[in-house]
mmCIF file of N, CA, C and O in Angstrom:
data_model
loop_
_atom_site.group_PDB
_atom_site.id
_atom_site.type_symbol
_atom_site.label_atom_id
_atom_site.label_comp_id
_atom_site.label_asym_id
_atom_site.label_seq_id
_atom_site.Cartn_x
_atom_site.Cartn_y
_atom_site.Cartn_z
ATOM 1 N N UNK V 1 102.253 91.130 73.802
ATOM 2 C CA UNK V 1 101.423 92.070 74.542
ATOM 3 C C UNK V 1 102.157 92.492 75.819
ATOM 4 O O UNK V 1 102.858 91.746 76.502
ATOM 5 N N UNK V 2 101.858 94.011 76.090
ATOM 6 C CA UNK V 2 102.592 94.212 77.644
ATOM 7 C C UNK V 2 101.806 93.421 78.359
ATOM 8 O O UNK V 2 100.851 92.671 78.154
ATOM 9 N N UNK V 3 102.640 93.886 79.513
ATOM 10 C CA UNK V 3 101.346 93.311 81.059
ATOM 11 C C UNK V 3 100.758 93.917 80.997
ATOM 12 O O UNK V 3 99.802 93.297 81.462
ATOM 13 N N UNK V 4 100.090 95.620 80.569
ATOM 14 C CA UNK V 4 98.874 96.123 80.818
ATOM 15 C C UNK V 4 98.065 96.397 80.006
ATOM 16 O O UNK V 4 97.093 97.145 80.115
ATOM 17 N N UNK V 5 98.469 95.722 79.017
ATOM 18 C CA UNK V 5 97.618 95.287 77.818
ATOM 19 C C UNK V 5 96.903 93.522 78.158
ATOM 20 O O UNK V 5 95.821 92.964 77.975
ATOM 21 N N UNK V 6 97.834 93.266 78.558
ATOM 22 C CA UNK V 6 97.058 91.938 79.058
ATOM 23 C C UNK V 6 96.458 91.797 80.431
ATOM 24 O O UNK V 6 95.757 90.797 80.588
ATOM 25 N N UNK V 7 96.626 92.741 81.618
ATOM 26 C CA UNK V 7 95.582 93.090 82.713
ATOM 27 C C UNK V 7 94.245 93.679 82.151
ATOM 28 O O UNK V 7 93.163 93.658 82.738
ATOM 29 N N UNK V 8 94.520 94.248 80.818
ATOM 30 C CA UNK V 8 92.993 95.441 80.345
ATOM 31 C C UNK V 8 92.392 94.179 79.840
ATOM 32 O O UNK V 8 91.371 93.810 80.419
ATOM 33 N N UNK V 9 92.959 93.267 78.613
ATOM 34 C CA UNK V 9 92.209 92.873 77.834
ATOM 35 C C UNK V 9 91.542 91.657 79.283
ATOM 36 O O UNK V 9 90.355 91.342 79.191
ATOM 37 N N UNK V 10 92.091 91.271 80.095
ATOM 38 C CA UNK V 10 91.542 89.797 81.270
ATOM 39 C C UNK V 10 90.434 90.865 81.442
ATOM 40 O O UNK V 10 89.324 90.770 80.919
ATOM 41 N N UNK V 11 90.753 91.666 82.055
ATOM 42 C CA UNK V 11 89.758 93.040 83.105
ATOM 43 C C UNK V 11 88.528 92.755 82.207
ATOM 44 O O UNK V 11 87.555 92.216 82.734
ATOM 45 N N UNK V 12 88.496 93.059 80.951
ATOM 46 C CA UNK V 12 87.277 93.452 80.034
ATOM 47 C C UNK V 12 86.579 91.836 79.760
ATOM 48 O O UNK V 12 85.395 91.535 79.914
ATOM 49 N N UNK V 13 87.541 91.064 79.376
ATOM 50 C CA UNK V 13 86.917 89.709 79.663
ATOM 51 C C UNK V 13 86.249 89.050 80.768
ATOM 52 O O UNK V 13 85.450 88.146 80.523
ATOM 53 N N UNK V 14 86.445 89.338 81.725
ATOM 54 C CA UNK V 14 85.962 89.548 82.913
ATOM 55 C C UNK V 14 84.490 89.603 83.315
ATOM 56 O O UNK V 14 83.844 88.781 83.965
ATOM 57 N N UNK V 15 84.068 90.891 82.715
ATOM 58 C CA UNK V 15 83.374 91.769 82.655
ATOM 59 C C UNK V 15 83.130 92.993 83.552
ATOM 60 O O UNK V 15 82.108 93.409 84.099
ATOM 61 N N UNK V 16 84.549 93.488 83.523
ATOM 62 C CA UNK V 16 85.074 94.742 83.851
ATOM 63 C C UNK V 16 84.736 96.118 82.542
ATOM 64 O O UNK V 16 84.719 96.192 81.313
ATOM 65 N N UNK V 17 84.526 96.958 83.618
ATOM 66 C CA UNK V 17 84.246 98.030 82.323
ATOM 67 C C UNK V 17 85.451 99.217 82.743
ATOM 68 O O UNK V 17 85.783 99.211 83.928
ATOM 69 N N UNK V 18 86.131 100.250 81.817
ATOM 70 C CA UNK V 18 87.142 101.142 82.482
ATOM 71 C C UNK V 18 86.259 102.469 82.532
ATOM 72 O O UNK V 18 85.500 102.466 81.563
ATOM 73 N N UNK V 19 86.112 103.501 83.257
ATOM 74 C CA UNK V 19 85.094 104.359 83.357
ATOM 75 C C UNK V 19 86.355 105.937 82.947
ATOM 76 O O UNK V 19 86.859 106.689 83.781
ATOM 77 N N UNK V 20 86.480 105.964 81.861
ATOM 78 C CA UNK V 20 87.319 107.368 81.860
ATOM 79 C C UNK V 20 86.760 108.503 82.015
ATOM 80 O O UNK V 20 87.322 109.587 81.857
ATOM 81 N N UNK V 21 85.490 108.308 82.370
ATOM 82 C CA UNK V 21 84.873 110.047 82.491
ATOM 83 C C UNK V 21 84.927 110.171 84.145
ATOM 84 O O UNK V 21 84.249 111.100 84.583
ATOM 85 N N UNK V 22 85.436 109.594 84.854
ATOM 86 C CA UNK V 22 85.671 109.793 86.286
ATOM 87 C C UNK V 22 86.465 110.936 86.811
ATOM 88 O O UNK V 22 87.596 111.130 86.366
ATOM 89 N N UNK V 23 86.025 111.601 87.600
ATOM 90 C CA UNK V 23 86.923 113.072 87.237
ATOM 91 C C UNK V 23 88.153 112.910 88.689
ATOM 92 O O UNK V 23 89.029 113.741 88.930
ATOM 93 N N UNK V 24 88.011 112.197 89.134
ATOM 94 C CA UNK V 24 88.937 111.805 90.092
ATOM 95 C C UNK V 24 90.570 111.085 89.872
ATOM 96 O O UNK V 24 91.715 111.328 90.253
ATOM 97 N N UNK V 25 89.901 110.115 89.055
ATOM 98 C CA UNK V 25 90.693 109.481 88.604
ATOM 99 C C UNK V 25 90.713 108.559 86.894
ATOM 100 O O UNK V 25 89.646 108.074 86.519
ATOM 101 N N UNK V 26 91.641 108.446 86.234
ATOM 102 C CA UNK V 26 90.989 107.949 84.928
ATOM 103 C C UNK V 26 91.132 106.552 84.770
ATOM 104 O O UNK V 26 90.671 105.881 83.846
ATOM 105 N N UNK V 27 91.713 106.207 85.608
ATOM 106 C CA UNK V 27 91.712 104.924 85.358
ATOM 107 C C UNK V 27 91.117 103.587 86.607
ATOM 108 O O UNK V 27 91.649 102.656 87.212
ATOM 109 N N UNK V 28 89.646 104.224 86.504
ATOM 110 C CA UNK V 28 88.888 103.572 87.393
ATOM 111 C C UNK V 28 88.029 102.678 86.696
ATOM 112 O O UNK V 28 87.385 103.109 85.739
ATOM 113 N N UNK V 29 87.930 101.433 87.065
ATOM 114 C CA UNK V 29 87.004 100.151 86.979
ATOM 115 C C UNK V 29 86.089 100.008 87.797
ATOM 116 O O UNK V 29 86.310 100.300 88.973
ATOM 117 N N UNK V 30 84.493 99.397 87.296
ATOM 118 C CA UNK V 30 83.762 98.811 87.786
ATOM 119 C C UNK V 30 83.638 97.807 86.787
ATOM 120 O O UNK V 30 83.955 97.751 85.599
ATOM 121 N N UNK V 31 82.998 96.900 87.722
ATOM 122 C CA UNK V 31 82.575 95.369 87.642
ATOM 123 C C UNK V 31 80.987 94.952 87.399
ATOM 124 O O UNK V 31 80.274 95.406 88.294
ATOM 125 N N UNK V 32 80.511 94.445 86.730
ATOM 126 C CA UNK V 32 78.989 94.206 86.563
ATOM 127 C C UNK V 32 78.233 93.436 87.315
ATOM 128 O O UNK V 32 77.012 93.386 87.162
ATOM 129 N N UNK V 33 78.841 92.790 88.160
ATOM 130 C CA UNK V 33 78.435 92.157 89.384
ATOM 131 C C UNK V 33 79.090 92.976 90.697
ATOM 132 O O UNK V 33 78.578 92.678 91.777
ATOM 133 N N UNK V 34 79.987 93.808 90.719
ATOM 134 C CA UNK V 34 80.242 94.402 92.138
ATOM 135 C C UNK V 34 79.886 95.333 92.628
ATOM 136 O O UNK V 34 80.015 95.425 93.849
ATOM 137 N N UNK V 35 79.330 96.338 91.921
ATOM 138 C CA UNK V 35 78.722 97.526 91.979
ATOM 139 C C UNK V 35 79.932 98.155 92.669
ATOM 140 O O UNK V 35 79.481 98.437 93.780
ATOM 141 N N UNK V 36 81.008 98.475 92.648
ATOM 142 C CA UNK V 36 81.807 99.441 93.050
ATOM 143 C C UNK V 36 82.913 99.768 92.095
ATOM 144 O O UNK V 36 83.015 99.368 90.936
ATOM 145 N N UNK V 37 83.829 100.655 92.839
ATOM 146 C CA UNK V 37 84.939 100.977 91.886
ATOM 147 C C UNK V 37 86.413 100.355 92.143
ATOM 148 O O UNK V 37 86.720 100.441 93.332
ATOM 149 N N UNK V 38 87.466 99.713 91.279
ATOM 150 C CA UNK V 38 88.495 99.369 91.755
ATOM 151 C C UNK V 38 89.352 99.058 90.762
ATOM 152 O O UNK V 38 88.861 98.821 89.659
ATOM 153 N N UNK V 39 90.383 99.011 90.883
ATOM 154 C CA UNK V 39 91.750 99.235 89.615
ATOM 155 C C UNK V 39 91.496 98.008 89.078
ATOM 156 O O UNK V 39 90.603 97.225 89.403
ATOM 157 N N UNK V 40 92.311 97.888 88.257
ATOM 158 C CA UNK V 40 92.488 96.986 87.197
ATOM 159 C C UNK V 40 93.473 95.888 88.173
ATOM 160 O O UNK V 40 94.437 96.374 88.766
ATOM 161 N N UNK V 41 93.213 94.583 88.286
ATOM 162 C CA UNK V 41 94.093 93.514 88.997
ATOM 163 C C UNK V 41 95.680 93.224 88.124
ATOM 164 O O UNK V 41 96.000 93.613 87.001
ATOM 165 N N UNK V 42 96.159 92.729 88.723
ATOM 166 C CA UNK V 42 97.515 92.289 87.777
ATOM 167 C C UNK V 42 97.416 90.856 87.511
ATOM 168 O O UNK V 42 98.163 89.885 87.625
ATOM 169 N N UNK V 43 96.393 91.047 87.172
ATOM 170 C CA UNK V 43 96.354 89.297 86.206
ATOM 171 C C UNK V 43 97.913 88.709 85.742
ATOM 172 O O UNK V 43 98.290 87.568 86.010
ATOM 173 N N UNK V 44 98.670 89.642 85.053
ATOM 174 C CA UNK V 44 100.050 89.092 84.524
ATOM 175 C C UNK V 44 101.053 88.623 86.128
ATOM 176 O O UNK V 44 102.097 87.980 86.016
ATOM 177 N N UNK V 45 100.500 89.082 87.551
ATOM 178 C CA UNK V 45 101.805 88.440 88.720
ATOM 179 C C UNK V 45 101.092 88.011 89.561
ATOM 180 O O UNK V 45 101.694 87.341 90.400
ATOM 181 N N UNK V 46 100.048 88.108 89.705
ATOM 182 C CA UNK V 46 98.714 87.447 90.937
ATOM 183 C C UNK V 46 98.155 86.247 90.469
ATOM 184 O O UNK V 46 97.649 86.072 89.360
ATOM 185 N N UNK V 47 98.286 85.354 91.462
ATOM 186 C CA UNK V 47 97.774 83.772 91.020
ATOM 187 C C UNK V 47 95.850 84.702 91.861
ATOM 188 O O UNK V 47 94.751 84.352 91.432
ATOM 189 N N UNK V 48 95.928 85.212 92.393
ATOM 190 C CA UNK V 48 94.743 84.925 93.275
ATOM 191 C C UNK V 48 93.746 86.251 91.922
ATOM 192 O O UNK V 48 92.519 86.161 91.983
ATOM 193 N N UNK V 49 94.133 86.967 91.212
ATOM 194 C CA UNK V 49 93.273 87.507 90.240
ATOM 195 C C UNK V 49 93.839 86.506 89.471
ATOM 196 O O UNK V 49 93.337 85.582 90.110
ATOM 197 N N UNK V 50 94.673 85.779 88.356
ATOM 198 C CA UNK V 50 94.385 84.451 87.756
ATOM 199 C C UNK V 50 93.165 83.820 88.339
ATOM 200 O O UNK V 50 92.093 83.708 87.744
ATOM 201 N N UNK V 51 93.364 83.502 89.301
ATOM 202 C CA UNK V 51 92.236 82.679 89.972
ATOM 203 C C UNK V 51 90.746 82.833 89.733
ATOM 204 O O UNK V 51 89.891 82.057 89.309
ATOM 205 N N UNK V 52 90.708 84.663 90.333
ATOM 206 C CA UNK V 52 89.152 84.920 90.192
ATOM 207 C C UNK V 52 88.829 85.262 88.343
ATOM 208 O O UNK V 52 87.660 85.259 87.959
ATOM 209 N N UNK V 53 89.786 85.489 87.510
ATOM 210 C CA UNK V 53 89.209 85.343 86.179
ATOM 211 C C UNK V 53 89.418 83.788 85.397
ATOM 212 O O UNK V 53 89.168 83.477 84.233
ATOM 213 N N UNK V 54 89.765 83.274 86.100
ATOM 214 C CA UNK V 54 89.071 81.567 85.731
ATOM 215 C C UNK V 54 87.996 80.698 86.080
ATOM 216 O O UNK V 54 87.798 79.541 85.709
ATOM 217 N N UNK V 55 87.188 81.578 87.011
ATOM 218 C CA UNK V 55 85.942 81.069 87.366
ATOM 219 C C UNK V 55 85.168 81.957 86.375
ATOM 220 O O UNK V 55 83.980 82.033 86.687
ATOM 221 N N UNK V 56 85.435 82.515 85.486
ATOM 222 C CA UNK V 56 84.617 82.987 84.227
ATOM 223 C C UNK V 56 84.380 82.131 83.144
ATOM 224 O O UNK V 56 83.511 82.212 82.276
ATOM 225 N N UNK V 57 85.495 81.087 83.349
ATOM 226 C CA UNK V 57 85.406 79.966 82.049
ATOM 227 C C UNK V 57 84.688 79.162 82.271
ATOM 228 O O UNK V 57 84.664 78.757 83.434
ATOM 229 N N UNK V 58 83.667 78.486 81.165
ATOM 230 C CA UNK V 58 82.926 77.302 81.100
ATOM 231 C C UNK V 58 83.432 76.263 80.823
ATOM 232 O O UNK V 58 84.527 76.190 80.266
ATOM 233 N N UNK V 59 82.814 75.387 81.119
ATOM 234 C CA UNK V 59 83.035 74.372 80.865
ATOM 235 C C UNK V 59 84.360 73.548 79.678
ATOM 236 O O UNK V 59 85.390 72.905 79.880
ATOM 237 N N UNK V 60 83.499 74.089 78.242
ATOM 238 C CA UNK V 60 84.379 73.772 77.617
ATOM 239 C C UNK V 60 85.364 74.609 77.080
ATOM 240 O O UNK V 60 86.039 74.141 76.162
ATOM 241 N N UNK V 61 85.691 76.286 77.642
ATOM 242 C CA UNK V 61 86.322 77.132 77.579
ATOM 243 C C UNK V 61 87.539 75.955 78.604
ATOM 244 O O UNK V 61 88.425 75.169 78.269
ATOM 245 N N UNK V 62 86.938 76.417 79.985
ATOM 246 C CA UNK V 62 88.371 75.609 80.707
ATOM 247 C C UNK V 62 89.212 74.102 80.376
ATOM 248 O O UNK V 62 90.293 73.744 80.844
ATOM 249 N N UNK V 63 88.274 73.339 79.364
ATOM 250 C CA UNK V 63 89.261 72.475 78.515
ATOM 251 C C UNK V 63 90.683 72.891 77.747
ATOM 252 O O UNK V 63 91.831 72.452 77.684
ATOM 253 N N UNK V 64 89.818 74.143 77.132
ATOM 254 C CA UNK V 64 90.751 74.509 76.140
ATOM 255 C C UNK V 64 91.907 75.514 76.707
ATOM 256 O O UNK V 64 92.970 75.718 76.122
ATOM 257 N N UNK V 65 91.473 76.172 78.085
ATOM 258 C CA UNK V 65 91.944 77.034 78.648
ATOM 259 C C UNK V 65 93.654 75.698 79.220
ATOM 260 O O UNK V 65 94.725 76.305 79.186
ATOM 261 N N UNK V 66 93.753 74.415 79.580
ATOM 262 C CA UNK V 66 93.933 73.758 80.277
ATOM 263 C C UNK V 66 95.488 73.281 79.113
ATOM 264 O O UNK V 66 96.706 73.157 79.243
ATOM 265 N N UNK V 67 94.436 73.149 78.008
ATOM 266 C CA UNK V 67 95.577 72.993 76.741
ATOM 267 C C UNK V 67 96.567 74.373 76.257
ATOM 268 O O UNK V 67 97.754 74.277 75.947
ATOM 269 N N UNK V 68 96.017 75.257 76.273
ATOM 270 C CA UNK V 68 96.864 76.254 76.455
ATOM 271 C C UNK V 68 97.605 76.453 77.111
ATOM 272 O O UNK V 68 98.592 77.012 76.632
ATOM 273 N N UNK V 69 97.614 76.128 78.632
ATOM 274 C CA UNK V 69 98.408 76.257 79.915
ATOM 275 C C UNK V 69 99.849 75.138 79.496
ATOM 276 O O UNK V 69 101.062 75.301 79.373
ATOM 277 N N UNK V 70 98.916 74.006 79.382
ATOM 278 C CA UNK V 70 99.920 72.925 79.272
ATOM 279 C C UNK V 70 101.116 73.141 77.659
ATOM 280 O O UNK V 70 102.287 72.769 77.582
ATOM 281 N N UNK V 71 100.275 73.857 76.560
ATOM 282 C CA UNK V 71 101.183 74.157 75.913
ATOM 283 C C UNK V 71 102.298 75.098 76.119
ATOM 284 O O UNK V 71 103.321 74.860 75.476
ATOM 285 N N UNK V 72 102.291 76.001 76.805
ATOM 286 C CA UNK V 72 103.189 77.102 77.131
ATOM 287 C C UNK V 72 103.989 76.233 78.760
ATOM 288 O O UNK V 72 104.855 77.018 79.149
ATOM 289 N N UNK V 73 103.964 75.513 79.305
ATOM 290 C CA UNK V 73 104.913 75.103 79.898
ATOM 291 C C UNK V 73 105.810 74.215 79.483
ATOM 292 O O UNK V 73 105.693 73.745 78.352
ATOM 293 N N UNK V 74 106.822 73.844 80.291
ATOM 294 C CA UNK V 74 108.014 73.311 79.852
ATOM 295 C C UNK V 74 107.724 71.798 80.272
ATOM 296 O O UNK V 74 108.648 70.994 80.401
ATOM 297 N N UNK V 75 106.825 71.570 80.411
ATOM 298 C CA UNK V 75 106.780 69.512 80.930
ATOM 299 C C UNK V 75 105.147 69.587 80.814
ATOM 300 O O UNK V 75 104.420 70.579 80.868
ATOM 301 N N UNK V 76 104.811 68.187 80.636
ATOM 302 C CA UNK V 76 103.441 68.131 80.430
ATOM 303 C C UNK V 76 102.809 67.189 81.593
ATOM 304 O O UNK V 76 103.414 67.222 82.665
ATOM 305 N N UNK V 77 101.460 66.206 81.496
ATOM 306 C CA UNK V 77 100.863 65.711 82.919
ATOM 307 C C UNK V 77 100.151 66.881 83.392
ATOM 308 O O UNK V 77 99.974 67.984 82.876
ATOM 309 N N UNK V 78 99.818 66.426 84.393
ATOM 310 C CA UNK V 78 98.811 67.213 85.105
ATOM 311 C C UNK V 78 99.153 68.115 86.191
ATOM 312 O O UNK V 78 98.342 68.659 86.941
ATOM 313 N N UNK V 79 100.331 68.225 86.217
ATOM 314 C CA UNK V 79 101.590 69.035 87.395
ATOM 315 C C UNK V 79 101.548 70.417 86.841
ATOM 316 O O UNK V 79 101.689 71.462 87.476
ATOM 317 N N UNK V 80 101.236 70.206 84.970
ATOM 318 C CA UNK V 80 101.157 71.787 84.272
ATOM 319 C C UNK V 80 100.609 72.592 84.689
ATOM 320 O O UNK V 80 101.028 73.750 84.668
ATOM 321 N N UNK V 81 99.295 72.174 85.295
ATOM 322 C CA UNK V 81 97.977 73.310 85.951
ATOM 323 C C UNK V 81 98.463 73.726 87.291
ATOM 324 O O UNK V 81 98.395 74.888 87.693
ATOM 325 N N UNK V 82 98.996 72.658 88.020
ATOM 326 C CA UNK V 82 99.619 73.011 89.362
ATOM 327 C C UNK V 82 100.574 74.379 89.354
ATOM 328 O O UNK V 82 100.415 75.463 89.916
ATOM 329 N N UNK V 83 101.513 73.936 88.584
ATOM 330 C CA UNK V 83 103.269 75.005 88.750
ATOM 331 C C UNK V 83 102.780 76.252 87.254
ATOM 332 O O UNK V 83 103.749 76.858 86.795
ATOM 333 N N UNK V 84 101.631 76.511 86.708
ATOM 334 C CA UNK V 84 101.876 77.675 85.960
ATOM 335 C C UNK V 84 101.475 79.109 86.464
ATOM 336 O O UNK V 84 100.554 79.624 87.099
ATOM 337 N N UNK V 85 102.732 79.514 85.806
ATOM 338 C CA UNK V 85 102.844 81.436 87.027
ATOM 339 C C UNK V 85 101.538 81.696 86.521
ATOM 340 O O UNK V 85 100.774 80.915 85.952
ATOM 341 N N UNK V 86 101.392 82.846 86.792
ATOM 342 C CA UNK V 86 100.352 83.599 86.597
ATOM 343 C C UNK V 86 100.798 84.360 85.238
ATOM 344 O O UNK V 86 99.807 84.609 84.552
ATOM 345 N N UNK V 87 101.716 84.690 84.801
ATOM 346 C CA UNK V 87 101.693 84.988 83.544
ATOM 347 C C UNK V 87 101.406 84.252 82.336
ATOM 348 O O UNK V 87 100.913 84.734 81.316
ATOM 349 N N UNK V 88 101.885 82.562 82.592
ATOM 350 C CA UNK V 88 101.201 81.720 81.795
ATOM 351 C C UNK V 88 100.062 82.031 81.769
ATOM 352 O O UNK V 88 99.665 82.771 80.869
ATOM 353 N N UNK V 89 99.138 81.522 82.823
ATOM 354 C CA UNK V 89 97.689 81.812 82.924
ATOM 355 C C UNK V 89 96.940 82.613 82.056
ATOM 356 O O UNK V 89 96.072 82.444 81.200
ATOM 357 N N UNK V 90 97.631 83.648 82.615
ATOM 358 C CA UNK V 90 96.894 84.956 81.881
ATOM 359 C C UNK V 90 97.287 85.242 80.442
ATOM 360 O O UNK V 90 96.724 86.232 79.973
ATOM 361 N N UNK V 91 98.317 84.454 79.446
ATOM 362 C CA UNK V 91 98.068 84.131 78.024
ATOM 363 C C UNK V 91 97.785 82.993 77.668
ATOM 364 O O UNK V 91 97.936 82.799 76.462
ATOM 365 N N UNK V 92 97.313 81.879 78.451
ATOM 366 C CA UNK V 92 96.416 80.942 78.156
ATOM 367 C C UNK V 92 94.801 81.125 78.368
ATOM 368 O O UNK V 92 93.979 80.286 77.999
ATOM 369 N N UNK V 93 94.479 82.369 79.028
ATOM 370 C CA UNK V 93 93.369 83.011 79.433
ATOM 371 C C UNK V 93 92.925 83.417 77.997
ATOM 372 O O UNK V 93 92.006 82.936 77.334
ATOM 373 N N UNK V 94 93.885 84.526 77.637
ATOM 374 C CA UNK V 94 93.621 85.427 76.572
ATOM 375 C C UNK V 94 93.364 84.601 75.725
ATOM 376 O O UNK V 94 92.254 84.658 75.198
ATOM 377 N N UNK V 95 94.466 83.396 75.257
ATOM 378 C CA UNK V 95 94.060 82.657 73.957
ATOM 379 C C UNK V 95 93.118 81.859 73.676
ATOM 380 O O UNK V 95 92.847 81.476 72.538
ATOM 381 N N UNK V 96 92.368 81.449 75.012
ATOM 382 C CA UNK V 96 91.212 80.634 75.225
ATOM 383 C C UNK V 96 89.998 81.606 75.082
ATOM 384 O O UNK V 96 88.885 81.102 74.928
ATOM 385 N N UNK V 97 90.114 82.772 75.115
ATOM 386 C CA UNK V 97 89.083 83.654 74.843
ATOM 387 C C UNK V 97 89.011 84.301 73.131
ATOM 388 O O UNK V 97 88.177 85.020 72.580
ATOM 389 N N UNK V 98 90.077 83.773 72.719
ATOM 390 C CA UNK V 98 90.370 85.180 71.749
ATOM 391 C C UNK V 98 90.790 85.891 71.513
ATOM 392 O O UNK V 98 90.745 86.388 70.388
ATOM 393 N N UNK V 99 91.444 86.321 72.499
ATOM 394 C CA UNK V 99 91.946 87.752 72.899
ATOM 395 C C UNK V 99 93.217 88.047 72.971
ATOM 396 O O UNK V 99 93.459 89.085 73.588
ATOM 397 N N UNK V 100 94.479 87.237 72.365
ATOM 398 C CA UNK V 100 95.681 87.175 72.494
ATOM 399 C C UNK V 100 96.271 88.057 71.091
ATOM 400 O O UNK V 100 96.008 87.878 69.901
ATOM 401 N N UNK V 101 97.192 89.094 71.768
ATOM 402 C CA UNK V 101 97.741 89.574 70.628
ATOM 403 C C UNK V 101 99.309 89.230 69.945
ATOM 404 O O UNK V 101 100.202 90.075 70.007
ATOM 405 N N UNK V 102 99.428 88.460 69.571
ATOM 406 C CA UNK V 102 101.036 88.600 68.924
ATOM 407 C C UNK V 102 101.740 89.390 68.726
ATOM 408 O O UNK V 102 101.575 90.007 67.674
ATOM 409 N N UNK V 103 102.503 89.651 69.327
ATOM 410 C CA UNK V 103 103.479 90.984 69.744
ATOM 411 C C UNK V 103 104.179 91.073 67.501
ATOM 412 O O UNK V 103 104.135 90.064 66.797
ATOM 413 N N UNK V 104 104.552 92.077 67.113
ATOM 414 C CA UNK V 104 104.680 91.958 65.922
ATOM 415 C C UNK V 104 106.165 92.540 66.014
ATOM 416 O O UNK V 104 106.286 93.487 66.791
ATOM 417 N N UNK V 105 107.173 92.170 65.423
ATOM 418 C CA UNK V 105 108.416 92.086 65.516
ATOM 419 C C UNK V 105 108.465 93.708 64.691
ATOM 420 O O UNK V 105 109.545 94.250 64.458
#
């Protein structure tokens, strides 16, 4: 997946909506809790949007979210959750949701 295939699909998981009938601009977001308008975050280089779309996971989502992380790094323990970029994140996000696409050769 690009990065802005994987900022859209976090965004929508989220519960971000993309509003293309905006005549200003087309690629405007609102949020279902923010009531305003604002771009799409870069989930794929920002620990701090990583951040705010991991307080979306439950309980036993962030188990699984945790095993994902730790699978895609290079050493295991509990240091995995500490040191993973934000691009980890955000395809351990996706795959903990569902939402991961396999890039197809």
């Amino acid at each position: 997946m690009t990065d802005e295939q994987i900022n859209r699909a976090i965004a929508e998981a989220c519960g971000w909506k993309n509003l293309h009938r905006h005549p200003m601009n087309q690629n405007v977001w609102v949020g279902e809790n923010a009531g305003r308008f604002a771009g799409v975050l870069d989930y794929c280089n920002d620990l701090n949007a990583m951040h705010e779309a991991e307080k979306v996971l439950t309980g036993s989502q962030f188990k699984l979210y945790s095993h994902w992380v730790e699978n895609l790094m290079p050493h295991s323990g509990i240091r995995f959750l500490l040191c993973a970029t934000a691009s980890q994140r955000a395809e351990a996000f996706l795959r903990t949701v569902g939402k991961w696409e396999e890039v197809q050769p």
